[in-house]
């Protein structure tokens, strides 16, 4: 297993649209293992393949307190979303240190293949529903800061670019 580098906003590769996974083979299983290791090490509750510069429709999630309920979504599609919408603060491993409010469907049903290539339909609410929608946005090249005002987004962009420049200084 290996830790993968996570792309950081405003890296333009975060805006690429992911393509369907063609086969759940050894390459994908190794990627899933590496993505879980990377997500747990970063203390995240989700990670999309886009964030590790792999532009295929694959997500890993674990919203459990004990960090022992891993969930793999391959080629996910939302088949139902509630009319009820809720606004809550979100964070992102690709946008470190930034938290802001985003409005999402309160509940969704997602169909996807699991890590064994089996078809599943998963009803989700609460944090899991939010996380699924956030990660599926990544697969469409969308980062949660894209929901914020241009003013806020530009401030975040400048702050993160400054951080990257400082980290690159010898
Ligand atoms: O996509 C990612 O970078 C993972 C992201 C998922 C997410 C968090 C909160 C709301 C929606 C989606 C994170 O895991 S950020 C990590 C974090 O700060 C966090 C962890 C648990 C609950 C809330 C935030
Ligand atoms: Zn994210």
mmCIF file of C-alpha atoms and ligand atoms in Angstrom:
data_model
loop_
_atom_site.group_PDB
_atom_site.id
_atom_site.type_symbol
_atom_site.label_atom_id
_atom_site.label_comp_id
_atom_site.label_asym_id
_atom_site.label_seq_id
_atom_site.Cartn_x
_atom_site.Cartn_y
_atom_site.Cartn_z
ATOM 1 C CA UNK A 1 0.000 0.000 0.000
ATOM 2 C CA UNK A 2 1.093 3.594 -0.520
ATOM 3 C CA UNK A 3 0.171 7.096 0.536
ATOM 4 C CA UNK A 4 -0.877 9.141 -2.497
ATOM 5 C CA UNK A 5 -0.280 12.890 -2.884
ATOM 6 C CA UNK A 6 -3.561 14.861 -2.654
ATOM 7 C CA UNK A 7 -4.038 17.664 -5.216
ATOM 8 C CA UNK A 8 -4.546 21.043 -3.612
ATOM 9 C CA UNK A 9 -6.905 23.775 -4.755
ATOM 10 C CA UNK A 10 -6.513 25.715 -7.090
ATOM 11 C CA UNK A 11 -4.771 22.909 -9.020
ATOM 12 C CA UNK A 12 -6.572 22.815 -12.417
ATOM 13 C CA UNK A 13 -6.543 18.989 -12.390
ATOM 14 C CA UNK A 14 -9.270 19.165 -9.697
ATOM 15 C CA UNK A 15 -11.618 20.389 -12.441
ATOM 16 C CA UNK A 16 -11.188 17.386 -14.762
ATOM 17 C CA UNK A 17 -14.295 15.239 -15.334
ATOM 18 C CA UNK A 18 -13.717 11.578 -14.357
ATOM 19 C CA UNK A 19 -14.472 8.711 -16.755
ATOM 20 C CA UNK A 20 -16.248 5.455 -15.801
ATOM 21 C CA UNK A 21 -14.132 2.615 -14.370
ATOM 22 C CA UNK A 22 -14.034 -0.035 -17.096
ATOM 23 C CA UNK A 23 -13.218 -3.070 -14.950
ATOM 24 C CA UNK A 24 -12.846 -3.738 -11.209
ATOM 25 C CA UNK A 25 -9.471 -5.407 -11.642
ATOM 26 C CA UNK A 26 -6.199 -5.652 -9.687
ATOM 27 C CA UNK A 27 -5.232 -2.085 -10.632
ATOM 28 C CA UNK A 28 -8.493 -0.679 -9.233
ATOM 29 C CA UNK A 29 -8.273 -2.843 -6.087
ATOM 30 C CA UNK A 30 -4.724 -1.545 -5.446
ATOM 31 C CA UNK A 31 -5.934 2.036 -6.014
ATOM 32 C CA UNK A 32 -8.805 1.500 -3.532
ATOM 33 C CA UNK A 33 -6.343 0.261 -0.867
ATOM 34 C CA UNK A 34 -4.039 3.243 -1.463
ATOM 35 C CA UNK A 35 -6.975 5.692 -1.352
ATOM 36 C CA UNK A 36 -8.195 4.294 1.998
ATOM 37 C CA UNK A 37 -4.690 4.530 3.445
ATOM 38 C CA UNK A 38 -4.406 8.124 2.183
ATOM 39 C CA UNK A 39 -7.882 9.112 3.479
ATOM 40 C CA UNK A 40 -7.351 7.600 6.962
ATOM 41 C CA UNK A 41 -3.877 9.137 7.288
ATOM 42 C CA UNK A 42 -5.309 12.568 6.386
ATOM 43 C CA UNK A 43 -8.235 12.118 8.874
ATOM 44 C CA UNK A 44 -10.766 12.534 6.076
ATOM 45 C CA UNK A 45 -14.207 10.942 5.847
ATOM 46 C CA UNK A 46 -14.062 10.612 2.058
ATOM 47 C CA UNK A 47 -11.727 10.793 -0.926
ATOM 48 C CA UNK A 48 -12.447 10.884 -4.662
ATOM 49 C CA UNK A 49 -9.978 9.478 -7.209
ATOM 50 C CA UNK A 50 -9.839 12.955 -8.815
ATOM 51 C CA UNK A 51 -8.108 14.244 -5.659
ATOM 52 C CA UNK A 52 -5.214 11.821 -6.193
ATOM 53 C CA UNK A 53 -5.000 12.732 -9.896
ATOM 54 C CA UNK A 54 -6.777 9.603 -11.151
ATOM 55 C CA UNK A 55 -9.700 10.678 -13.337
ATOM 56 C CA UNK A 56 -11.934 7.629 -12.981
ATOM 57 C CA UNK A 57 -15.293 7.394 -11.172
ATOM 58 C CA UNK A 58 -14.169 5.934 -7.839
ATOM 59 C CA UNK A 59 -14.825 7.142 -4.285
ATOM 60 C CA UNK A 60 -13.873 5.811 -0.841
ATOM 61 C CA UNK A 61 -15.797 6.878 2.280
ATOM 62 C CA UNK A 62 -15.818 6.097 6.001
ATOM 63 C CA UNK A 63 -18.050 8.338 8.127
ATOM 64 C CA UNK A 64 -18.025 5.994 11.161
ATOM 65 C CA UNK A 65 -16.660 7.195 14.516
ATOM 66 C CA UNK A 66 -14.526 4.052 14.898
ATOM 67 C CA UNK A 67 -13.155 4.402 11.343
ATOM 68 C CA UNK A 68 -14.107 0.808 10.642
ATOM 69 C CA UNK A 69 -16.941 1.072 8.090
ATOM 70 C CA UNK A 70 -15.171 1.511 4.741
ATOM 71 C CA UNK A 71 -17.414 2.076 1.726
ATOM 72 C CA UNK A 72 -16.340 1.937 -1.934
ATOM 73 C CA UNK A 73 -18.439 3.536 -4.686
ATOM 74 C CA UNK A 74 -17.437 2.739 -8.264
ATOM 75 C CA UNK A 75 -19.287 4.476 -11.122
ATOM 76 C CA UNK A 76 -21.761 6.015 -8.631
ATOM 77 C CA UNK A 77 -25.011 7.583 -9.805
ATOM 78 C CA UNK A 78 -27.551 9.386 -7.625
ATOM 79 C CA UNK A 79 -30.922 7.771 -8.375
ATOM 80 C CA UNK A 80 -32.985 9.815 -5.899
ATOM 81 C CA UNK A 81 -32.530 13.044 -3.946
ATOM 82 C CA UNK A 82 -34.880 14.441 -1.305
ATOM 83 C CA UNK A 83 -36.711 17.705 -1.919
ATOM 84 C CA UNK A 84 -35.592 18.711 1.558
ATOM 85 C CA UNK A 85 -32.281 20.533 1.464
ATOM 86 C CA UNK A 86 -29.952 21.265 4.334
ATOM 87 C CA UNK A 87 -27.080 23.691 4.705
ATOM 88 C CA UNK A 88 -23.988 22.560 6.620
ATOM 89 C CA UNK A 89 -20.305 23.357 6.915
ATOM 90 C CA UNK A 90 -18.001 21.307 4.704
ATOM 91 C CA UNK A 91 -14.256 20.836 4.553
ATOM 92 C CA UNK A 92 -12.049 19.249 1.895
ATOM 93 C CA UNK A 93 -8.650 17.565 2.002
ATOM 94 C CA UNK A 94 -7.850 19.470 -1.233
ATOM 95 C CA UNK A 95 -8.722 22.819 0.401
ATOM 96 C CA UNK A 96 -6.900 22.542 3.751
ATOM 97 C CA UNK A 97 -8.032 24.752 6.609
ATOM 98 C CA UNK A 98 -11.175 26.051 4.865
ATOM 99 C CA UNK A 99 -14.712 25.276 6.094
ATOM 100 C CA UNK A 100 -17.880 26.886 4.770
ATOM 101 C CA UNK A 101 -21.583 26.265 4.340
ATOM 102 C CA UNK A 102 -23.018 24.379 1.350
ATOM 103 C CA UNK A 103 -26.651 23.463 0.713
ATOM 104 C CA UNK A 104 -27.297 19.841 -0.327
ATOM 105 C CA UNK A 105 -30.151 17.328 -0.548
ATOM 106 C CA UNK A 106 -30.805 16.026 2.978
ATOM 107 C CA UNK A 107 -31.045 12.420 1.740
ATOM 108 C CA UNK A 108 -30.001 10.581 -1.424
ATOM 109 C CA UNK A 109 -29.991 7.095 -2.868
ATOM 110 C CA UNK A 110 -26.863 6.182 -4.809
ATOM 111 C CA UNK A 111 -26.320 3.169 -7.039
ATOM 112 C CA UNK A 112 -22.755 1.997 -7.575
ATOM 113 C CA UNK A 113 -20.488 -1.017 -7.798
ATOM 114 C CA UNK A 114 -18.716 -1.987 -4.579
ATOM 115 C CA UNK A 115 -15.059 -3.032 -4.257
ATOM 116 C CA UNK A 116 -15.925 -6.551 -5.477
ATOM 117 C CA UNK A 117 -17.698 -5.217 -8.554
ATOM 118 C CA UNK A 118 -21.155 -6.027 -7.127
ATOM 119 C CA UNK A 119 -24.028 -3.644 -7.876
ATOM 120 C CA UNK A 120 -25.469 -1.858 -4.801
ATOM 121 C CA UNK A 121 -28.172 0.708 -4.068
ATOM 122 C CA UNK A 122 -27.395 2.695 -0.927
ATOM 123 C CA UNK A 123 -29.839 4.989 0.903
ATOM 124 C CA UNK A 124 -27.998 7.777 2.731
ATOM 125 C CA UNK A 125 -28.856 10.656 5.046
ATOM 126 C CA UNK A 126 -26.979 12.929 7.420
ATOM 127 C CA UNK A 127 -23.190 13.121 7.083
ATOM 128 C CA UNK A 128 -23.075 10.153 4.676
ATOM 129 C CA UNK A 129 -25.479 11.887 2.259
ATOM 130 C CA UNK A 130 -23.411 15.092 2.419
ATOM 131 C CA UNK A 131 -20.150 13.219 1.911
ATOM 132 C CA UNK A 132 -21.477 11.236 -1.078
ATOM 133 C CA UNK A 133 -22.645 14.455 -2.795
ATOM 134 C CA UNK A 134 -19.351 16.229 -2.011
ATOM 135 C CA UNK A 135 -17.274 13.330 -3.419
ATOM 136 C CA UNK A 136 -19.495 12.939 -6.500
ATOM 137 C CA UNK A 137 -18.957 16.631 -7.201
ATOM 138 C CA UNK A 138 -15.195 15.937 -7.240
ATOM 139 C CA UNK A 139 -15.773 13.332 -9.974
ATOM 140 C CA UNK A 140 -17.512 16.063 -12.016
ATOM 141 C CA UNK A 141 -14.571 18.426 -11.510
ATOM 142 C CA UNK A 142 -16.380 20.498 -8.907
ATOM 143 C CA UNK A 143 -14.849 21.580 -5.580
ATOM 144 C CA UNK A 144 -17.089 22.767 -2.694
ATOM 145 C CA UNK A 145 -15.623 26.289 -2.902
ATOM 146 C CA UNK A 146 -17.263 26.549 -6.364
ATOM 147 C CA UNK A 147 -20.560 27.004 -4.444
ATOM 148 C CA UNK A 148 -19.213 30.042 -2.586
ATOM 149 C CA UNK A 149 -19.307 33.639 -3.801
ATOM 150 C CA UNK A 150 -16.548 34.711 -6.244
ATOM 151 C CA UNK A 151 -15.239 37.049 -3.542
ATOM 152 C CA UNK A 152 -14.843 34.240 -0.971
ATOM 153 C CA UNK A 153 -13.446 31.856 -3.600
ATOM 154 C CA UNK A 154 -10.813 34.348 -4.739
ATOM 155 C CA UNK A 155 -9.770 35.001 -1.143
ATOM 156 C CA UNK A 156 -9.383 31.239 -0.566
ATOM 157 C CA UNK A 157 -7.432 30.887 -3.833
ATOM 158 C CA UNK A 158 -5.012 33.679 -2.862
ATOM 159 C CA UNK A 159 -4.526 32.267 0.654
ATOM 160 C CA UNK A 160 -3.783 28.748 -0.601
ATOM 161 C CA UNK A 161 -1.457 29.969 -3.388
ATOM 162 C CA UNK A 162 0.463 31.981 -0.770
ATOM 163 C CA UNK A 163 0.737 28.865 1.427
ATOM 164 C CA UNK A 164 2.027 26.816 -1.522
ATOM 165 C CA UNK A 165 4.640 29.501 -2.334
ATOM 166 C CA UNK A 166 5.784 29.571 1.301
ATOM 167 C CA UNK A 167 6.048 25.784 1.430
ATOM 168 C CA UNK A 168 8.150 25.818 -1.765
ATOM 169 C CA UNK A 169 10.613 28.391 -0.327
ATOM 170 C CA UNK A 170 14.001 26.880 0.561
HETATM 171 O O1 LIG B 1 -13.349 15.231 -0.212
HETATM 172 C C1 LIG B 1 -12.612 15.375 0.740
HETATM 173 O O2 LIG B 1 -11.613 16.059 0.658
HETATM 174 C C2 LIG B 1 -12.934 14.721 2.056
HETATM 175 C C3 LIG B 1 -13.777 15.608 2.954
HETATM 176 C C4 LIG B 1 -15.195 15.084 2.927
HETATM 177 C C5 LIG B 1 -16.241 15.957 3.546
HETATM 178 C C6 LIG B 1 -16.125 16.510 4.798
HETATM 179 C C7 LIG B 1 -17.133 17.284 5.330
HETATM 180 C C8 LIG B 1 -18.279 17.505 4.618
HETATM 181 C C9 LIG B 1 -18.378 16.964 3.375
HETATM 182 C C10 LIG B 1 -17.375 16.180 2.844
HETATM 183 C C11 LIG B 1 -13.192 15.517 4.353
HETATM 184 O O3 LIG B 1 -13.094 14.489 4.921
HETATM 185 S S1 LIG B 1 -12.636 16.950 5.041
HETATM 186 C C12 LIG B 1 -12.104 16.416 6.623
HETATM 187 C C13 LIG B 1 -12.836 17.049 7.691
HETATM 188 O O4 LIG B 1 -12.418 18.071 8.073
HETATM 189 C C14 LIG B 1 -14.077 16.521 8.267
HETATM 190 C C15 LIG B 1 -14.106 15.284 8.848
HETATM 191 C C16 LIG B 1 -15.284 14.840 9.438
HETATM 192 C C17 LIG B 1 -16.420 15.601 9.434
HETATM 193 C C18 LIG B 1 -16.386 16.841 8.857
HETATM 194 C C19 LIG B 1 -15.202 17.316 8.301
HETATM 195 ZN ZN1 LIG B 2 -13.293 17.313 -1.085
#
